[in-house]
Short mmCIF file of C-alpha atoms in Angstrom, two decimals:
data_model
loop_
_atom_site.label_atom_id
_atom_site.label_comp_id
_atom_site.label_asym_id
_atom_site.label_seq_id
_atom_site.Cartn_x
_atom_site.Cartn_y
_atom_site.Cartn_z
CA MET A 87 44.82 8.58 -68.61
CA ILE A 88 43.44 10.79 -65.89
CA ILE A 89 43.08 8.80 -62.56
CA ALA A 90 41.07 11.18 -60.37
CA ASP A 91 41.58 9.11 -56.99
CA LYS A 92 45.49 10.24 -57.26
CA ILE A 93 44.67 14.09 -58.11
CA LEU A 94 41.74 14.85 -55.92
CA LEU A 95 42.36 13.95 -52.13
CA GLU A 96 39.90 15.81 -50.30
CA TYR A 97 36.91 18.01 -50.03
CA ARG A 98 37.76 20.52 -48.14
CA VAL A 99 34.92 21.83 -45.15
CA THR A 100 35.45 25.09 -44.36
CA GLU A 101 34.04 28.35 -43.64
CA LYS A 102 35.19 29.93 -46.30
CA ALA A 103 34.76 26.70 -48.97
CA ALA A 104 31.32 26.93 -48.06
CA LEU A 105 30.76 30.19 -48.92
CA LEU A 106 32.35 30.25 -51.92
CA SER A 107 30.25 26.81 -52.54
CA ALA A 108 27.11 28.85 -52.04
CA ASN A 109 27.67 32.17 -53.20
CA PHE A 110 29.82 31.85 -56.77
CA ASN A 111 29.59 27.56 -57.40
CA GLN A 112 33.12 26.96 -56.87
CA TYR A 113 34.15 24.10 -54.94
CA THR A 114 37.54 23.77 -52.77
CA PHE A 115 39.73 20.40 -53.10
CA GLU A 116 42.74 19.62 -51.85
CA VAL A 117 45.07 17.79 -54.76
CA ALA A 118 48.11 15.99 -55.31
CA PRO A 119 50.99 18.54 -55.36
CA SER A 120 51.64 17.13 -58.99
CA ALA A 121 48.50 17.60 -60.72
CA ASN A 122 47.58 21.21 -63.08
CA ARG A 123 44.77 22.87 -63.59
CA ILE A 124 43.38 20.83 -66.38
CA GLU A 125 44.14 17.22 -64.99
CA VAL A 126 41.44 18.48 -61.78
CA ALA A 127 39.24 19.72 -63.77
CA ARG A 128 38.83 16.54 -66.23
CA ALA A 129 39.11 14.80 -62.66
CA VAL A 130 36.27 16.83 -61.45
CA ALA A 131 33.92 16.42 -64.51
CA LYS A 132 34.64 12.55 -64.46
CA VAL A 133 33.94 11.87 -60.79
CA PHE A 134 31.12 14.26 -60.20
CA ASN A 135 29.60 14.29 -64.01
CA VAL A 136 29.22 18.20 -64.29
CA GLU A 137 31.00 20.44 -66.37
CA VAL A 138 34.13 22.54 -64.77
CA THR A 139 34.33 26.49 -66.77
CA ASN A 140 37.53 27.33 -64.08
CA VAL A 141 40.16 25.94 -62.29
CA ASN A 142 42.26 28.17 -59.72
CA ILE A 143 45.12 26.35 -57.63
CA LEU A 144 47.64 27.37 -55.07
CA ASN A 145 49.87 26.28 -53.14
CA LYS A 146 49.28 26.38 -49.40
CA LYS A 147 53.38 26.24 -48.33
CA PRO A 148 53.91 24.17 -44.88
CA LYS A 149 55.39 25.71 -42.21
CA VAL A 150 58.61 25.30 -40.26
CA LYS A 151 57.99 24.70 -36.62
CA ASN A 152 60.38 23.46 -33.73
CA ASP A 153 59.94 20.01 -32.76
CA ARG A 154 59.71 19.38 -28.74
CA SER A 155 59.69 15.85 -28.94
CA ARG A 156 62.57 15.60 -31.16
CA ARG A 157 64.81 17.44 -28.74
CA GLY A 158 63.92 20.83 -30.50
CA LYS A 159 64.77 19.78 -34.05
CA SER A 160 62.73 21.75 -36.77
CA GLY A 161 60.21 20.19 -38.93
CA THR A 162 57.17 20.96 -41.14
CA LYS A 163 53.47 20.98 -40.60
CA GLY A 164 50.90 21.69 -42.94
CA GLY A 165 50.78 22.44 -46.43
CA HIS A 166 49.21 21.69 -49.22
CA LYS A 167 48.19 22.20 -53.06
CA LYS A 168 44.42 23.69 -53.08
CA ALA A 169 42.26 24.13 -56.31
CA ILE A 170 39.03 25.95 -56.44
CA VAL A 171 36.87 24.76 -59.16
CA THR A 172 34.43 26.52 -60.95
CA LEU A 173 31.25 25.14 -62.39
CA LYS A 174 29.04 25.58 -65.29
CA GLU A 175 26.02 27.50 -63.79
CA GLY A 176 23.04 24.80 -62.80
CA ASP A 177 25.67 22.62 -61.90
CA LYS A 178 26.69 21.23 -58.77
CA ILE A 179 28.45 18.85 -56.10
CA GLU A 180 26.55 17.41 -53.74
CA LEU A 181 28.54 16.27 -50.23
CA VAL A 182 28.14 15.86 -46.68
CA MET B 203 -5.25 27.55 -39.69
CA LYS B 204 -8.49 26.15 -40.08
CA THR B 205 -9.93 23.70 -37.07
CA ASP B 206 -12.46 21.49 -37.77
CA VAL B 207 -14.61 20.00 -34.28
CA GLN B 208 -16.97 16.90 -35.12
CA GLU B 209 -18.71 14.71 -32.05
CA ILE B 210 -18.77 11.31 -31.54
CA ASN B 211 -20.41 10.83 -28.33
CA ALA B 212 -21.42 13.50 -25.90
CA THR B 213 -18.07 13.02 -24.37
CA ARG B 214 -15.58 12.47 -27.30
CA LYS B 215 -14.47 14.95 -29.94
CA THR B 216 -12.16 14.91 -32.76
CA ILE B 217 -10.49 18.08 -32.93
CA ALA B 218 -8.64 18.53 -37.00
CA VAL B 219 -6.41 20.96 -36.85
CA THR B 220 -5.62 22.08 -40.42
CA VAL B 221 -2.19 23.71 -40.78
CA THR B 222 -1.30 25.44 -44.05
CA SER B 223 1.97 24.84 -45.91
CA GLU B 224 3.33 28.19 -45.50
CA GLU B 225 2.57 28.09 -41.23
CA VAL B 226 5.00 24.97 -41.59
CA ALA B 227 7.49 26.42 -43.77
CA ALA B 228 7.62 29.49 -41.61
CA GLN B 229 8.09 27.11 -38.67
CA GLU B 230 10.54 25.10 -40.66
CA ALA B 231 12.93 28.23 -41.08
CA LYS B 232 12.39 29.05 -37.51
CA LEU B 233 13.44 25.93 -36.94
CA ILE B 234 16.52 25.54 -38.57
CA LYS B 235 18.04 28.78 -37.61
CA ASP B 236 17.86 27.83 -34.07
CA TYR B 237 19.54 24.71 -34.81
CA GLN B 238 22.19 27.18 -37.15
CA ARG B 239 23.18 29.03 -33.81
CA GLN B 240 23.90 26.03 -31.87
CA ALA B 241 25.46 23.10 -34.53
CA LYS B 242 28.76 21.90 -34.13
CA ILE B 243 30.01 20.67 -37.27
CA PRO B 244 34.15 20.39 -37.91
CA GLY B 245 35.46 23.47 -39.94
CA PHE B 246 32.83 25.83 -38.69
CA ARG B 247 32.85 27.74 -35.76
CA PRO B 248 29.83 27.44 -33.72
CA GLY B 249 26.57 29.44 -35.88
CA LYS B 250 28.63 29.63 -38.90
CA ALA B 251 27.67 26.36 -40.11
CA PRO B 252 25.91 27.10 -43.72
CA GLU B 253 22.08 25.60 -43.30
CA SER B 254 21.99 23.71 -47.07
CA MET B 255 24.94 21.30 -44.55
CA VAL B 256 22.79 22.21 -41.00
CA ARG B 257 19.59 20.55 -43.09
CA THR B 258 21.28 17.31 -44.21
CA ARG B 259 23.47 16.54 -40.94
CA PHE B 260 20.18 17.00 -38.99
CA ALA B 261 17.33 15.77 -41.18
CA LYS B 262 16.28 13.30 -38.51
CA ASP B 263 16.36 15.45 -35.67
CA LEU B 264 14.79 18.56 -37.69
CA LYS B 265 11.98 16.40 -39.07
CA GLN B 266 11.06 15.16 -35.42
CA GLU B 267 11.45 18.82 -33.75
CA LEU B 268 9.09 20.23 -37.06
CA LYS B 269 6.74 17.64 -36.09
CA GLN B 270 6.72 18.71 -32.41
CA ARG B 271 6.42 22.08 -33.09
CA VAL B 272 3.62 22.12 -35.59
CA ILE B 273 2.01 19.78 -33.38
CA SER B 274 2.00 22.07 -30.32
CA GLN B 275 1.04 25.08 -32.47
CA ALA B 276 -2.26 22.95 -33.97
CA HIS B 277 -2.75 21.94 -30.06
CA GLN B 278 -2.47 25.67 -28.79
CA SER B 279 -5.10 27.11 -31.54
CA GLY B 280 -7.00 23.65 -31.41
CA VAL B 281 -7.40 21.82 -28.07
CA ALA B 282 -6.07 25.00 -26.36
CA GLY B 283 -8.48 27.26 -28.03
CA ALA B 284 -11.37 25.19 -27.95
CA ASP B 285 -14.62 26.81 -26.04
CA PHE B 286 -15.19 23.57 -24.03
CA GLU B 287 -12.86 22.00 -21.52
CA VAL B 288 -10.59 19.46 -22.39
CA PHE B 289 -10.44 16.46 -20.32
CA THR B 290 -7.59 14.02 -22.34
CA ILE B 291 -6.12 14.01 -25.30
CA VAL B 292 -7.17 10.24 -26.12
CA GLU B 293 -5.71 9.91 -29.83
CA LEU B 294 -3.08 11.99 -31.61
CA ASP B 295 -3.10 11.12 -35.62
CA GLU B 296 -0.55 13.59 -37.16
CA GLY B 297 -0.14 12.71 -40.60
CA GLU B 298 2.76 13.79 -42.47
CA ILE B 299 4.58 16.85 -41.65
CA ALA B 300 6.67 18.82 -44.31
CA ALA B 301 7.52 22.11 -45.71
CA GLY B 302 6.18 22.88 -47.98
CA GLN B 303 2.66 20.81 -47.75
CA ASP B 304 -0.73 21.05 -45.63
CA ALA B 305 0.03 19.34 -42.26
CA VAL B 306 -3.25 17.95 -40.70
CA VAL B 307 -3.12 17.37 -37.46
CA THR B 308 -6.53 15.43 -35.55
CA PHE B 309 -6.76 15.27 -31.82
CA THR B 310 -9.84 12.70 -30.35
CA VAL B 311 -10.28 14.39 -27.17
CA ASP B 312 -12.57 13.30 -24.22
CA VAL B 313 -14.41 16.82 -22.63
CA ILE B 314 -15.88 17.71 -19.71
CA PRO B 315 -19.65 17.89 -20.35
CA GLU B 316 -21.30 20.76 -19.47
CA PHE B 317 -23.60 20.06 -16.15
CA GLU B 318 -25.74 22.77 -14.12
CA VAL B 319 -23.97 22.43 -10.74
CA PRO B 320 -26.32 21.38 -8.19
CA ALA B 321 -27.35 23.06 -5.12
CA TYR B 322 -24.18 22.82 -2.50
CA GLU B 323 -25.11 24.57 0.58
CA GLY B 324 -27.20 22.98 3.17
CA LEU B 325 -26.58 19.31 1.93
CA LYS B 326 -28.42 17.39 5.19
CA VAL B 327 -26.17 14.70 6.88
CA THR B 328 -26.50 12.24 9.09
CA ASN B 329 -24.67 12.00 11.86
CA THR B 330 -24.27 9.19 14.98
CA PRO B 331 -23.61 10.82 18.53
CA THR B 332 -20.11 10.87 19.87
CA GLU B 333 -20.35 10.83 23.13
CA ALA B 334 -19.08 7.47 24.75
CA THR B 335 -21.20 5.24 26.76
CA GLU B 336 -20.04 3.86 29.75
CA GLU B 337 -20.48 -0.11 28.50
CA GLU B 338 -18.07 0.90 25.66
CA VAL B 339 -15.91 2.84 28.11
CA THR B 340 -16.42 -0.90 30.61
CA LYS B 341 -15.23 -2.77 26.93
CA MET B 342 -12.36 -0.65 26.10
CA LEU B 343 -10.87 -1.37 29.75
CA ASP B 344 -11.12 -4.58 29.90
CA GLN B 345 -9.79 -5.13 26.39
CA ILE B 346 -6.13 -2.83 27.91
CA LEU B 347 -6.25 -5.24 30.68
CA SER B 348 -6.55 -8.78 28.32
CA GLN B 349 -3.66 -7.54 26.91
CA ARG B 350 -1.51 -7.28 29.69
CA ALA B 351 -2.74 -10.21 31.38
CA GLU B 352 -1.01 -13.03 31.95
CA PHE B 353 -1.04 -17.01 30.91
CA ASN B 354 -0.49 -19.35 34.23
CA VAL B 355 0.10 -22.67 33.62
CA ALA B 356 -3.20 -24.40 35.82
CA GLU B 357 -3.39 -28.50 36.71
CA LYS B 358 -7.47 -27.68 35.91
CA ALA B 359 -10.22 -28.46 33.79
CA ALA B 360 -10.80 -25.39 31.02
CA GLU B 361 -12.79 -23.04 31.38
CA LYS B 362 -14.16 -20.63 29.20
CA GLY B 363 -11.97 -18.40 28.20
CA ASP B 364 -8.79 -20.15 28.88
CA TYR B 365 -6.19 -21.15 26.71
CA VAL B 366 -5.48 -24.44 25.91
CA GLN B 367 -2.49 -26.38 24.09
CA CYS B 368 -4.00 -28.82 22.15
CA GLY B 369 -3.51 -31.00 18.72
CA TYR B 370 -6.79 -32.78 17.03
CA GLU B 371 -7.43 -34.49 13.67
CA GLY B 372 -10.38 -34.60 11.98
CA LYS B 373 -12.61 -37.29 9.62
CA ILE B 374 -15.55 -37.87 7.55
CA GLY B 375 -16.12 -41.38 8.03
CA ASP B 376 -12.44 -42.79 7.13
CA GLU B 377 -11.88 -39.58 5.07
CA LEU B 378 -8.89 -37.17 6.71
CA VAL B 379 -10.34 -33.82 6.54
CA ALA B 380 -7.09 -32.44 5.42
CA ASP B 381 -6.87 -34.07 2.51
CA LEU B 382 -9.73 -32.31 1.36
CA VAL B 383 -8.82 -29.33 2.34
CA PRO B 384 -4.97 -29.55 1.69
CA ASP B 385 -5.09 -25.27 1.42
CA SER B 386 -6.09 -24.96 4.79
CA PRO B 387 -5.08 -27.03 7.85
CA MET B 388 -7.66 -25.56 10.73
CA PHE B 389 -10.01 -27.25 9.25
CA GLY B 390 -7.97 -30.62 8.71
CA THR B 391 -4.99 -31.72 11.18
CA GLN B 392 -3.37 -29.35 13.55
CA LYS B 393 -0.39 -31.31 16.03
CA VAL B 394 -0.24 -28.74 18.29
CA THR B 395 -1.79 -25.40 18.36
CA TRP B 396 -3.28 -22.67 20.80
CA GLU B 397 -7.12 -22.56 21.10
CA GLU B 398 -9.00 -20.51 23.19
CA ALA B 399 -11.68 -22.70 25.12
CA GLY B 400 -15.26 -21.88 24.69
CA SER B 401 -14.46 -18.36 22.59
CA GLU B 402 -16.94 -16.99 20.34
CA ASP B 403 -14.94 -15.15 17.49
CA ALA B 404 -12.65 -17.92 16.95
CA PRO B 405 -11.60 -18.49 13.47
CA GLY B 406 -10.75 -22.39 13.76
CA VAL B 407 -13.44 -25.27 14.20
CA ARG B 408 -16.36 -23.99 16.25
CA ALA B 409 -17.18 -27.76 18.04
CA VAL B 410 -13.39 -28.04 18.70
CA VAL B 411 -13.40 -24.80 20.24
CA ASP B 412 -16.28 -25.59 22.28
CA GLY B 413 -15.23 -28.96 23.22
CA LEU B 414 -12.10 -28.10 25.29
CA ILE B 415 -14.40 -26.76 27.68
CA GLY B 416 -14.05 -28.83 30.73
CA MET B 417 -10.91 -30.89 29.21
CA LYS B 418 -7.93 -31.24 31.52
CA ALA B 419 -4.07 -31.23 30.37
CA GLY B 420 -3.82 -35.19 29.23
CA ASP B 421 -7.43 -35.89 28.43
CA THR B 422 -8.62 -36.86 24.49
CA LYS B 423 -11.89 -36.54 23.50
CA GLU B 424 -14.26 -36.92 20.16
CA VAL B 425 -16.24 -33.86 18.98
CA THR B 426 -18.49 -33.42 15.88
CA MET B 427 -19.13 -30.67 13.94
CA GLU B 428 -21.53 -29.91 11.37
CA PHE B 429 -20.09 -27.58 8.81
CA PRO B 430 -23.61 -25.00 7.53
CA GLU B 431 -24.23 -24.90 4.12
CA ASP B 432 -22.37 -21.76 3.37
CA PHE B 433 -19.35 -22.76 4.57
CA GLN B 434 -16.08 -21.91 3.66
CA PRO B 435 -14.03 -23.24 2.46
CA GLU B 436 -16.53 -25.83 -0.16
CA ALA B 437 -15.16 -29.03 -0.08
CA LEU B 438 -16.45 -29.15 3.57
CA ALA B 439 -20.31 -26.99 3.22
CA GLY B 440 -22.72 -29.64 4.44
CA LYS B 441 -20.82 -32.18 5.44
CA THR B 442 -20.17 -33.97 9.08
CA ALA B 443 -16.84 -34.31 10.13
CA VAL B 444 -15.55 -36.01 13.30
CA TYR B 445 -12.75 -34.37 15.51
CA SER B 446 -10.38 -36.19 17.66
CA ILE B 447 -8.99 -34.04 20.45
CA GLU B 448 -6.28 -33.99 22.74
CA ALA B 449 -5.40 -31.30 25.31
CA LYS B 450 -1.91 -30.74 25.97
CA GLU B 451 -1.96 -27.77 28.57
CA VAL B 452 -4.30 -25.61 29.90
CA ARG B 453 -3.51 -22.18 30.70
CA GLU B 454 -5.70 -20.03 32.88
CA LYS B 455 -5.91 -16.44 32.54
CA VAL B 456 -5.16 -13.99 35.24
CA MET B 457 -6.29 -10.10 34.76
CA PRO B 458 -3.55 -7.71 36.20
CA GLU B 459 -4.15 -5.95 39.49
CA MET B 460 -5.79 -2.43 38.50
CA ASP B 461 -2.89 -1.03 41.17
CA GLN B 462 -0.50 2.47 40.93
CA ALA B 463 2.38 0.41 38.58
CA PHE B 464 -0.77 -0.30 36.36
CA PHE B 465 -2.24 3.27 36.27
CA ASP B 466 1.74 4.51 35.95
CA SER B 467 2.72 2.51 32.68
CA LEU B 468 -0.56 4.06 30.78
CA GLN B 469 0.76 7.38 32.51
CA VAL B 470 -2.74 8.38 34.68
CA ALA B 471 -3.02 8.39 37.96
CA ASP B 472 -6.09 6.40 38.79
CA GLU B 473 -8.92 5.01 37.20
CA ALA B 474 -11.21 7.97 36.84
CA GLU B 475 -8.65 9.27 34.60
CA LEU B 476 -8.39 6.57 33.28
CA ARG B 477 -11.64 6.22 32.21
CA THR B 478 -12.03 10.27 31.17
CA LYS B 479 -8.96 9.34 29.03
CA ILE B 480 -10.84 6.75 27.05
CA ALA B 481 -13.72 7.91 27.00
CA GLU B 482 -11.77 11.17 25.14
CA ASN B 483 -10.28 8.92 22.95
CA ILE B 484 -13.46 7.11 21.77
CA GLU B 485 -15.45 10.68 21.29
CA ASN B 486 -12.54 11.19 19.11
CA GLN B 487 -12.71 8.10 17.02
CA LYS B 488 -16.44 8.48 17.00
CA LYS B 489 -15.74 12.13 15.94
CA GLN B 490 -13.70 11.14 13.05
CA GLN B 491 -16.16 8.47 11.77
CA ASN B 492 -18.73 11.42 11.83
CA ALA B 493 -16.22 13.51 9.90
CA THR B 494 -15.55 10.91 6.85
CA SER B 495 -19.27 9.50 6.50
CA GLU B 496 -20.76 12.71 6.24
CA ARG B 497 -18.19 13.71 3.36
CA GLN B 498 -19.39 10.03 2.03
CA GLN B 499 -22.66 11.40 2.64
CA ILE B 500 -22.28 14.90 0.63
CA THR B 501 -20.80 12.36 -2.38
CA GLU B 502 -23.65 10.45 -2.80
CA GLU B 503 -26.30 13.86 -2.54
CA LEU B 504 -24.36 15.47 -5.41
CA LEU B 505 -24.33 12.22 -7.21
CA LYS B 506 -27.77 11.94 -7.09
CA ALA B 507 -28.40 15.62 -7.54
CA VAL B 508 -27.35 15.91 -10.81
CA ASP B 509 -26.57 13.45 -13.99
CA PHE B 510 -23.95 13.94 -16.51
CA PRO B 511 -21.72 11.27 -19.23
CA VAL B 512 -18.34 10.88 -17.65
CA PRO B 513 -15.79 10.97 -20.04
CA GLU B 514 -14.64 7.05 -21.15
CA SER B 515 -10.88 7.82 -20.36
CA GLY B 516 -11.33 9.18 -17.41
CA VAL B 517 -13.14 6.06 -16.21
CA GLU B 518 -10.72 4.19 -17.62
CA GLY B 519 -7.72 5.24 -15.69
CA GLU B 520 -9.56 5.26 -12.37
CA THR B 521 -10.75 2.10 -12.34
CA GLU B 522 -7.55 0.64 -13.29
CA ALA B 523 -6.52 2.96 -10.23
CA VAL B 524 -9.12 1.61 -8.12
CA LEU B 525 -8.70 -2.37 -8.86
CA ARG B 526 -4.62 -1.66 -8.46
CA ASP B 527 -5.38 0.03 -4.79
CA PHE B 528 -8.06 -3.14 -4.15
CA MET B 529 -5.71 -6.12 -5.30
CA GLN B 530 -2.63 -4.46 -3.07
CA ARG B 531 -4.87 -4.32 0.20
CA ASN B 532 -5.68 -7.92 -0.82
CA MET B 533 -2.45 -9.18 -1.39
CA GLN B 534 -1.13 -7.58 1.76
CA GLN B 535 -3.84 -10.04 3.36
CA GLY B 536 -2.81 -12.70 1.61
CA VAL B 537 -4.67 -13.59 -1.18
CA SER B 538 -3.84 -15.32 -3.74
CA ALA B 539 -3.17 -14.08 -7.36
CA GLU B 540 -5.53 -16.94 -8.98
CA GLU B 541 -8.38 -15.96 -6.71
CA PHE B 542 -8.10 -12.46 -8.70
CA GLU B 543 -8.25 -13.95 -11.71
CA LYS B 544 -11.45 -15.97 -11.20
CA HIS B 545 -13.40 -13.32 -9.94
CA LYS B 546 -11.61 -10.84 -12.52
CA ASP B 547 -14.78 -9.76 -14.54
CA SER B 548 -17.08 -8.68 -11.21
CA LEU B 549 -14.38 -7.36 -9.63
CA HIS B 550 -13.57 -4.69 -12.83
CA GLU B 551 -17.46 -4.46 -13.20
CA GLY B 552 -17.01 -3.03 -9.89
CA ALA B 553 -13.97 -1.69 -9.62
CA ARG B 554 -15.94 0.43 -13.31
CA LYS B 555 -18.85 1.29 -10.73
CA ALA B 556 -16.79 3.06 -8.06
CA ALA B 557 -14.20 4.62 -10.66
CA HIS B 558 -17.39 6.09 -12.40
CA ASP B 559 -18.86 7.99 -9.16
CA ARG B 560 -15.47 9.15 -7.91
CA LEU B 561 -14.31 10.90 -11.36
CA LYS B 562 -18.35 12.14 -11.72
CA SER B 563 -18.03 13.70 -7.82
CA ARG B 564 -14.63 15.00 -8.71
CA LEU B 565 -15.97 16.64 -12.02
CA ILE B 566 -18.45 18.36 -9.66
CA LEU B 567 -16.64 19.41 -6.68
CA THR B 568 -14.00 20.45 -9.43
CA LYS B 569 -16.65 23.13 -11.00
CA ILE B 570 -17.84 23.62 -6.94
CA ALA B 571 -14.43 25.13 -6.51
CA GLU B 572 -14.36 27.18 -9.95
CA LYS B 573 -17.59 28.61 -8.52
CA GLU B 574 -16.03 29.41 -4.73
CA LYS B 575 -12.79 30.37 -6.22
CA ILE B 576 -11.47 28.04 -3.74
CA LYS B 577 -7.36 28.61 -4.01
CA VAL B 578 -4.11 26.88 -2.98
CA GLU B 579 -2.14 28.79 -0.41
CA ASN B 580 1.12 27.92 0.33
CA GLU B 581 0.21 26.95 4.05
CA ASP B 582 -1.70 24.11 2.47
CA PHE B 583 1.33 22.97 0.46
CA SER B 584 3.39 22.99 3.39
CA ARG B 585 0.19 20.81 5.62
CA MET B 586 0.32 18.49 2.54
CA ILE B 587 4.04 17.88 2.40
CA MET B 588 4.58 17.17 6.39
CA MET B 589 1.43 14.97 6.31
CA GLU B 590 2.79 12.98 2.98
CA ALA B 591 6.10 12.86 4.66
CA GLN B 592 5.37 11.33 7.89
CA GLN B 593 3.28 8.83 6.02
CA SER B 594 6.17 7.63 3.87
CA GLY B 595 8.44 8.41 6.84
CA GLN B 596 10.69 10.44 4.44
CA ASN B 597 12.72 13.86 5.31
CA PRO B 598 10.21 16.52 4.23
CA GLU B 599 13.07 18.72 2.86
CA LYS B 600 13.86 15.73 1.06
CA LEU B 601 10.86 15.46 -0.50
CA VAL B 602 10.06 18.80 -1.23
CA LYS B 603 13.37 18.52 -3.73
CA GLU B 604 11.59 15.54 -5.60
CA LEU B 605 8.31 16.88 -5.95
CA GLN B 606 9.94 20.01 -7.28
CA LYS B 607 11.41 17.86 -10.42
CA ASP B 608 8.09 16.65 -11.08
CA GLN B 609 5.28 19.10 -12.28
CA ASN B 610 3.00 16.40 -12.30
CA ARG B 611 2.89 15.54 -8.56
CA ILE B 612 2.80 18.97 -7.59
CA ASN B 613 -0.40 19.54 -10.10
CA GLN B 614 -1.81 16.34 -8.81
CA MET B 615 -1.31 17.73 -5.44
CA ARG B 616 -2.94 20.93 -6.18
CA ARG B 617 -6.01 19.33 -7.39
CA ASP B 618 -6.46 17.11 -4.37
CA ILE B 619 -5.97 20.06 -2.09
CA ILE B 620 -8.49 22.02 -3.78
CA LEU B 621 -10.83 18.92 -3.66
CA GLY B 622 -10.32 18.52 -0.04
CA LYS B 623 -10.70 21.93 0.68
CA THR B 624 -13.81 22.10 -1.49
CA MET B 625 -15.10 19.29 1.05
CA ASP B 626 -14.18 20.97 3.87
CA LEU B 627 -16.28 24.10 2.55
CA LEU B 628 -19.49 21.69 1.91
CA ALA B 629 -19.09 19.97 4.94
CA GLU B 630 -19.15 23.05 6.78
CA LYS B 631 -22.17 24.28 5.11
CA ALA B 632 -23.78 21.27 5.35
CA GLU B 633 -27.12 20.64 7.59
CA ARG B 634 -26.36 18.22 10.62
CA GLU B 635 -29.19 16.15 12.13
CA VAL B 636 -28.03 13.63 15.10
CA VAL B 637 -29.80 10.55 14.89
CA ALA B 638 -29.15 7.54 17.77
CA VAL B 639 -27.95 4.36 16.35
CA PRO B 640 -29.42 1.12 17.97
CA VAL B 641 -26.15 0.19 20.26
CA GLY B 642 -25.44 -3.00 18.57
CA ALA B 643 -24.76 -1.79 15.10
CA ASP B 644 -22.04 0.54 16.82
CA ALA B 645 -20.23 -1.66 18.48
CA ALA B 646 -19.97 -3.24 15.85
CA ASP B 647 -17.64 -0.67 13.99
CA ALA B 648 -15.95 1.02 16.92
#
């Protein structure tokens, strides 16, 4: 069974995501690190009631940063799994 | 864009402006572009947010702004472009304004009626002579002297003109007058008061004032007062009251000597110079009075010369102003609010009449100003500002700063200046005639 809340973490509101959604009917989400294309496709279809034709997934690696408040020990910043979901022509996701 | 004008009455019209859906859509597209350029949305650099996002985020603002823009567009073509002069917009009904549908904006306006400018050159005005008579000068001199008079305690019977400290109590039968008119103790009971014995224009009880003549300190006396039929307050009108008076102290009025110290304090050398000075003053005062009455006469002439309906909304606004002015003046003199409430209708009626005339004369003057091409110069403004600053005791520079923020007030000022200048022009061109006024009438308002 697919628990959508555990797979789709956030809808990305950025210039790049806006361009994709406006021109290519592609919607961008942050997804759980363990999720795969099939799970994302099913989750999106279920939550937004649309038909998904393609899912591209990419891992954005975290950056290593020195943390000055912890005496310069290094830690990580950022990093997430991003899914770009293409919908069938005519389907739409309206958020914001 | 289509404009449809309908006449309601002589001074009121409705203007219905239809804005086509394409024009509304074009207006909206432009508006969204403007918003997009400035919208700050997290995740986007300024100006890079997509249209759809701006549309949803600012839906409310956009709707309002669109409404305003469409209305102002309609105003420009419908009201500003009209072939009649609009006085004010009384009502505005904009209906539903949205992209993709025609919008109908309806203005209800009051228009300035068209009328022929009456002949305004050589209006006849009558003036009173401005020379000060010997009699007036003497009277003025007496006034100055009595202002500096000293009042000395005198052990004698009071004569006319002496001040007497006294107490009195009025009774009608067994009833105290004070109970009848609790609001005006002047007519009832006074424990201690000062009265000028025999004074002709004393506000209090006539019989008491006259009765004081001949009384010494410590004397008591009873006098009878018959109040006239039209007396105010009404409770006393036509009644007869008995007043018991007790004189406590008599003070004699001693006029100061006209000596050098007296002249010095008035900054003159001798009596002759003082008299010329007083005469000058009186003359100036009379000239001022003449100027005011000239203007009034001109206004009346103009009002009589032409007849046209006056915009209703203007009269209403002006009535308010007149009433407010009147109330303020009377409140300062201590007239109570209930008094106004009682005479509300008649007051309103009177104010309305005055407002009607004021507005009408203003419209005529504006027309004349247009015809004569009267303009407001910078000096006029500075003079006006200096005058206002003086009146309100403000720093002129501060006033200028305040004015710069308030375009409305500047416009108001400009209008006032133009009307004033027009009036000056009319007064200049008027034909004067000096008519001597009987001495008695003249003295009353001097």
